Coordinates of C-alpha atoms and ligand atoms in Angstrom, one line a residue:
M15 CA 7.4 24.5 -4.8
A16 CA 7.2 21.8 -7.5
R17 CA 6.6 22.7 -11.1
I18 CA 3.8 21.1 -12.9
L19 CA 5.0 20.2 -16.4
D20 CA 3.0 18.8 -19.4
G21 CA 3.9 15.1 -19.5
Y22 CA 3.3 15.0 -23.2
Q23 CA 6.2 17.5 -23.9
T24 CA 9.5 15.9 -24.8
E25 CA 11.6 18.3 -22.8
A26 CA 9.6 17.8 -19.6
M27 CA 9.8 14.1 -20.0
R28 CA 13.6 14.2 -20.5
E29 CA 14.0 16.3 -17.3
A30 CA 11.8 14.0 -15.3
A31 CA 13.6 10.9 -16.6
S32 CA 17.0 12.4 -15.7
I33 CA 15.8 13.2 -12.2
I34 CA 14.9 9.5 -11.8
Q35 CA 18.2 8.4 -13.2
N36 CA 20.0 10.6 -10.8
G37 CA 18.3 9.1 -7.8
G38 CA 15.5 11.7 -7.4
V39 CA 11.7 11.4 -7.1
V40 CA 9.1 12.5 -9.6
A41 CA 5.3 12.6 -9.4
F42 CA 3.6 11.2 -12.5
P43 CA 0.1 10.3 -13.6
T44 CA -1.1 6.8 -14.1
E45 CA -4.5 5.7 -15.3
T46 CA -5.5 5.0 -11.6
V47 CA -4.0 7.8 -9.4
H48 CA -0.7 9.8 -9.4
G49 CA 2.4 8.0 -8.3
L50 CA 5.5 9.2 -6.5
G51 CA 8.3 7.4 -8.4
A52 CA 11.9 6.5 -8.0
D53 CA 14.4 4.1 -9.7
A54 CA 13.3 0.7 -8.2
F55 CA 16.9 -0.5 -8.2
N56 CA 18.2 2.5 -6.2
P57 CA 17.6 1.9 -2.5
E58 CA 18.3 5.5 -1.3
A59 CA 16.0 7.0 -4.0
V60 CA 13.3 4.6 -2.8
A61 CA 13.9 5.6 0.8
R62 CA 13.4 9.2 -0.2
I63 CA 9.8 8.3 -1.3
F64 CA 8.9 7.3 2.3
E65 CA 10.5 10.5 3.6
L66 CA 8.4 12.6 1.2
K67 CA 5.2 10.7 2.1
N68 CA 5.9 11.4 5.8
R69 CA 4.9 7.9 6.5
P70 CA 5.3 6.6 10.1
R71 CA 6.1 3.2 8.7
F72 CA 7.4 1.4 5.6
D73 CA 5.0 -0.2 3.1
P74 CA 6.0 -2.4 0.2
L75 CA 5.8 -0.4 -3.0
I76 CA 4.5 -1.3 -6.5
V77 CA 7.1 -1.6 -9.2
H78 CA 5.9 -0.1 -12.5
V79 CA 7.2 -1.5 -15.8
A80 CA 6.8 -0.5 -19.4
E81 CA 7.4 -3.9 -21.2
L82 CA 6.2 -7.4 -20.4
S83 CA 9.8 -8.6 -20.5
D84 CA 10.8 -6.2 -17.7
V85 CA 9.2 -8.6 -15.1
E86 CA 12.1 -10.9 -15.7
K87 CA 14.4 -8.5 -13.8
I88 CA 11.9 -8.3 -10.9
W89 CA 10.2 -11.7 -10.3
L90 CA 11.9 -15.0 -10.0
K91 CA 9.3 -16.5 -12.3
A92 CA 5.9 -15.6 -13.8
D93 CA 3.8 -18.7 -13.5
D94 CA 1.0 -19.6 -15.9
R95 CA -1.7 -17.7 -13.9
A96 CA 0.4 -14.6 -13.9
K97 CA 1.1 -14.8 -17.6
K98 CA -2.7 -15.2 -18.3
L99 CA -3.5 -12.1 -16.2
M100 CA -0.7 -10.1 -17.8
E101 CA -1.9 -10.9 -21.2
R102 CA -5.5 -10.1 -20.4
F103 CA -5.2 -7.0 -18.2
W104 CA -1.8 -5.3 -18.9
P105 CA -1.4 -2.5 -19.6
G106 CA -4.0 -1.6 -16.9
P107 CA -5.0 -1.3 -13.3
L108 CA -3.9 -4.7 -12.1
T109 CA -1.0 -5.4 -9.8
I110 CA 0.4 -8.9 -9.4
V111 CA 2.5 -10.0 -6.4
L112 CA 5.1 -12.9 -6.8
P113 CA 8.4 -13.9 -5.3
K114 CA 11.2 -11.4 -6.0
R115 CA 14.6 -11.7 -7.5
P116 CA 17.4 -11.0 -5.1
E117 CA 18.4 -7.9 -7.1
V118 CA 15.2 -6.1 -6.0
P119 CA 16.2 -3.9 -3.0
H120 CA 14.6 -4.9 0.3
V121 CA 13.5 -1.4 0.9
V122 CA 11.1 -1.7 -2.1
T123 CA 9.3 -4.6 -0.6
A124 CA 9.7 -3.6 3.1
G125 CA 11.7 -6.8 3.6
L126 CA 9.1 -9.1 2.0
P127 CA 10.3 -11.9 -0.2
T128 CA 7.6 -10.9 -2.8
V129 CA 7.2 -7.9 -5.0
A130 CA 4.2 -6.2 -6.5
V131 CA 4.4 -5.3 -10.2
R132 CA 2.2 -3.6 -12.7
L133 CA 2.3 -2.3 -16.2
P134 CA 0.2 0.9 -16.3
S135 CA -1.6 2.1 -19.4
H136 CA -1.1 5.8 -19.0
P137 CA 1.1 7.1 -21.9
V138 CA 2.9 9.5 -19.6
A139 CA 3.7 6.8 -17.1
L140 CA 4.9 4.5 -19.9
S141 CA 7.2 7.2 -21.5
L142 CA 8.7 8.0 -18.1
I143 CA 9.6 4.4 -17.4
R144 CA 11.0 4.0 -20.9
E145 CA 12.9 7.3 -20.9
A146 CA 14.4 6.6 -17.5
R147 CA 15.3 3.1 -18.6
T148 CA 14.5 1.5 -15.3
P149 CA 11.4 0.1 -13.6
I150 CA 9.9 2.8 -11.3
A151 CA 8.8 2.0 -7.7
A152 CA 5.9 4.2 -6.7
P153 CA 3.2 4.5 -4.1
S154 CA 0.3 6.8 -4.6
A155 CA 1.5 10.4 -4.4
N156 CA -0.4 11.4 -1.2
P157 CA 1.0 12.1 2.2
F158 CA 0.2 9.5 4.9
G159 CA -3.5 9.5 5.7
Y160 CA -4.6 11.6 2.8
L161 CA -6.7 10.7 -0.2
S162 CA -5.0 9.5 -3.4
P163 CA -4.4 12.3 -5.9
T164 CA -6.1 12.1 -9.3
T165 CA -4.8 15.5 -10.7
A166 CA -1.4 17.1 -10.8
E167 CA -2.9 20.0 -8.7
H168 CA -3.8 17.5 -5.9
V169 CA -0.2 16.4 -5.8
R170 CA 1.1 19.9 -5.6
E171 CA -1.2 20.8 -2.8
Q172 CA -0.3 17.7 -0.8
L173 CA 3.4 17.2 -1.6
G174 CA 4.5 20.2 -3.6
D175 CA 7.2 21.3 -1.2
G176 CA 9.4 18.2 -1.4
I177 CA 9.6 17.5 -5.1
E178 CA 10.9 19.3 -8.2
I179 CA 8.5 18.1 -10.9
I180 CA 5.0 16.9 -11.2
L181 CA 4.1 15.5 -14.6
D182 CA 0.7 16.5 -15.7
G183 CA -1.3 14.1 -17.9
G184 CA -4.8 15.3 -17.3
S185 CA -6.9 13.7 -14.6
C186 CA -6.5 10.0 -14.0
P187 CA -9.2 8.2 -15.9
V188 CA -9.7 5.2 -13.6
G189 CA -9.5 7.3 -10.4
V190 CA -9.1 4.4 -7.9
E191 CA -6.0 2.4 -7.3
S192 CA -5.1 -0.9 -9.0
T193 CA -6.5 -4.2 -8.0
I194 CA -3.8 -6.3 -6.2
I195 CA -3.6 -10.0 -6.6
A196 CA -1.1 -12.2 -4.8
L197 CA 0.0 -15.4 -6.6
Y198 CA 2.7 -16.6 -4.2
Q199 CA 0.6 -19.4 -2.9
E200 CA -1.7 -22.1 -4.3
E201 CA -4.8 -20.0 -4.0
P202 CA -4.8 -16.6 -5.7
L203 CA -5.5 -13.9 -3.1
L204 CA -7.1 -10.5 -3.5
L205 CA -5.1 -8.1 -1.4
R206 CA -6.9 -4.9 -2.5
P207 CA -10.0 -4.4 -4.7
G208 CA -9.4 -1.7 -7.3
G209 CA -9.6 -0.7 -11.0
T210 CA -9.8 -4.2 -12.4
P211 CA -13.0 -6.0 -11.3
L212 CA -12.6 -9.3 -9.4
E213 CA -15.2 -11.0 -11.5
E214 CA -13.1 -10.4 -14.7
I215 CA -10.0 -11.7 -13.0
E216 CA -11.9 -14.9 -11.8
R217 CA -13.0 -15.5 -15.4
V218 CA -9.3 -15.8 -16.3
I219 CA -7.7 -17.7 -13.4
G220 CA -10.7 -19.1 -11.5
R221 CA -11.6 -18.6 -7.9
V222 CA -9.7 -15.9 -6.0
K223 CA -9.7 -15.8 -2.2
I224 CA -10.4 -12.5 -0.6
A225 CA -7.7 -11.6 1.9
P226 CA -9.3 -11.6 5.4
P227 CA -10.1 -8.1 6.5
D228 CA -8.1 -7.0 9.4
P229 CA -10.1 -5.1 12.0
G230 CA -7.3 -2.8 13.3
R231 CA -5.5 -1.8 10.1
P232 CA -7.4 -2.8 7.0
R233 CA -5.2 -4.3 4.3
S234 CA -2.0 -3.3 6.0
P235 CA 0.8 -5.5 4.8
G236 CA 2.2 -5.5 8.3
Q237 CA -0.8 -7.7 9.2
L238 CA -0.5 -10.1 6.3
P239 CA 0.8 -13.5 7.1
H240 CA 3.7 -13.2 4.7
H241 CA 5.1 -10.0 6.1
Y242 CA 8.7 -10.2 6.8
S243 CA 10.0 -10.3 10.4
P244 CA 13.4 -11.7 11.3
R245 CA 13.2 -15.2 12.7
T246 CA 15.9 -14.3 15.1
P247 CA 14.4 -12.6 18.2
L248 CA 14.9 -8.8 17.9
K249 CA 15.1 -6.5 20.9
M250 CA 15.7 -2.7 21.3
L251 CA 19.1 -2.0 22.7
T252 CA 19.2 -0.4 26.2
E253 CA 22.4 0.5 28.0
G254 CA 22.3 -2.5 30.3
D255 CA 22.4 -4.9 27.3
I256 CA 25.9 -4.0 26.2
D257 CA 28.1 -5.9 28.7
G258 CA 27.8 -9.1 26.5
R259 CA 26.9 -12.4 27.9
Q260 CA 29.0 -15.5 27.5
G261 CA 28.1 -18.3 25.1
V262 CA 25.3 -16.3 23.5
R263 CA 25.6 -15.1 19.9
I264 CA 24.3 -11.5 19.8
G265 CA 24.0 -9.4 16.7
L266 CA 24.0 -5.6 16.8
L267 CA 22.0 -3.4 14.4
A268 CA 23.8 -0.1 15.0
F269 CA 22.8 3.3 13.7
Q270 CA 26.1 5.2 13.1
R271 CA 28.9 3.1 14.6
P272 CA 29.6 -0.3 16.1
R273 CA 29.6 -0.4 19.9
E274 CA 32.0 -2.0 22.2
G275 CA 30.7 -5.4 23.2
N276 CA 30.9 -9.0 22.5
F277 CA 28.9 -9.1 19.3
A278 CA 29.0 -12.0 16.9
A279 CA 27.8 -9.8 14.0
V280 CA 27.4 -6.0 13.5
E281 CA 25.5 -4.0 10.9
V282 CA 25.8 -0.2 10.7
L283 CA 22.9 1.5 9.1
S284 CA 24.5 4.8 8.2
P285 CA 28.0 5.9 9.3
S286 CA 27.1 9.5 8.5
G287 CA 24.0 9.4 10.6
D288 CA 21.7 10.0 7.5
L289 CA 18.3 8.6 8.3
R290 CA 17.5 8.2 4.6
A291 CA 20.5 6.0 4.0
A292 CA 19.7 4.1 7.2
A293 CA 16.2 3.4 5.9
A294 CA 17.6 2.3 2.6
N295 CA 19.8 -0.2 4.4
L296 CA 17.4 -1.4 7.1
F297 CA 15.8 -4.4 5.6
A298 CA 18.9 -5.7 3.9
A299 CA 20.8 -5.4 7.2
L300 CA 18.1 -7.3 9.1
H301 CA 18.2 -10.0 6.5
R302 CA 21.9 -10.4 6.9
L303 CA 21.7 -10.5 10.7
D304 CA 18.9 -13.0 10.4
S305 CA 21.0 -15.4 8.5
A306 CA 24.1 -15.1 10.7
G307 CA 23.0 -17.8 13.1
L308 CA 22.4 -15.5 16.1
D309 CA 20.6 -16.1 19.3
F310 CA 19.2 -12.6 19.2
I311 CA 19.6 -9.2 17.6
L312 CA 19.9 -5.9 19.5
A313 CA 18.7 -2.8 17.6
E314 CA 20.0 0.6 18.6
P315 CA 17.3 3.2 18.6
V316 CA 17.6 5.9 15.9
P317 CA 16.3 9.5 16.3
E318 CA 12.5 9.6 15.8
E319 CA 12.3 12.2 13.2
G320 CA 11.9 12.0 9.4
L321 CA 12.5 8.5 8.3
G322 CA 13.6 7.6 11.8
R323 CA 10.0 7.3 12.8
A324 CA 9.4 4.6 10.2
I325 CA 12.6 2.8 11.1
M326 CA 11.6 2.8 14.8
D327 CA 8.1 1.6 14.0
R328 CA 9.6 -1.3 12.0
L329 CA 12.0 -2.2 14.8
R330 CA 9.3 -2.0 17.5
R331 CA 6.9 -4.1 15.5
G332 CA 9.6 -6.6 14.7
S333 CA 10.8 -6.9 18.3
S334 CA 9.6 -9.5 20.7
Ligands
TXA1 O1 -3.0 2.2 -8.8 C1 -2.0 2.0 -8.0 O2 -1.8 0.8 -7.6 C2 -1.2 3.2 -7.6 C3 -0.5 3.7 -8.8 C4 0.5 4.8 -8.5 O3 0.2 2.7 -9.5 N1 -0.3 2.8 -6.6 C5 -0.7 2.6 -5.3 O4 0.4 2.3 -4.5 O5 -1.8 2.5 -5.0 P1 0.3 2.3 -2.9 O6 1.7 2.2 -2.4 O7 -0.5 3.4 -2.4 O8 -0.4 0.9 -2.6 C6 0.3 -0.3 -2.9 C7 -0.3 -1.4 -2.1 C8 0.0 -1.2 -0.6 O9 -1.2 -1.4 0.1 C9 0.9 -2.4 -0.3 O10 0.7 -2.9 0.9 C10 0.6 -3.4 -1.4 O11 0.4 -2.6 -2.5 N2 1.8 -4.2 -1.7 C11 2.9 -3.8 -2.4 N3 3.8 -4.8 -2.4 C12 3.3 -5.9 -1.8 C13 3.7 -7.2 -1.5 N4 4.9 -7.7 -1.8 N5 2.9 -8.0 -0.8 C14 1.7 -7.5 -0.4 N6 1.2 -6.3 -0.6 C15 2.0 -5.5 -1.3
MG2 MG1 -1.7 4.6 -1.4

């Protein structure tokens, strides 16, 4: 069971930061809700977050930074609108989405070419990011389908079995998640209302379009127009598919080992059969196959347990 440690104590902070640096996951308070954080530049650590949340699918995560200049490692470029918003609302409950640098692992963005960043105002969150010396990718620290936690106790009840440390910083003062604004197109787009009022944002950058609600799955990034799907047709592999066809370039996305067959490109997700490693590699592997000039991609099914469920969900949704 996770230990709740006072986030204002130096020793606790050191321990938490060293877990992050060693590829582990720590729950920490922000001014909005608690987050479940890992080193944003360590794909396997990020995959572990999805495993802990028991999510049947991958969602792009918010990368938390402690200095304005940290965004240079994450976004290709902060345009003038982003700079104005950062100046006015950071630190605070505003998340901004812009095109990502290639160094940001695909598992952080669920394969999207854009990445969400925010600079929280909670002192415990800020010291954790500074002490760990890396931006921290974190979703809200609740299991799939549960309410977002605003106290350390909430986190322990919901996720206490899987993590070592929950940093306590008192109850989260804002109590709702950050507002999310996408700036990757002409018109700023509100992806999620939250702790920073839309009216105040519009006062700084002018009119913001509200992302069309989606009847089936509200605000699910899988439904957003910019969600990444390979352009190359993707198909689940069945036994009959293996006896290669002539003159067609087929790519294989294998789980543990390449298969016999006439494949023009092969990606192996995890030679040791580790679903977390497979999840960490999934989007990067799909990107490589997608740029290999293939006619189609065959994806081998993975076991539907743990992160395997999220992997299979992604493959099914991506397949034609
Ligand atoms: O207040 C908050 O934002 C909290 C604290 C921990 O910072 N975090 C949070 O994370 O609410 P999460 O994962 O529960 O929600 C993040 C939302 C998701 O709905 C996700 O779809 C969206 O951000 N998102 C992240 N990256 C995105 C991207 N590149 N494009 C579109 N949406 C993105
Ligand atoms: Mg959430």
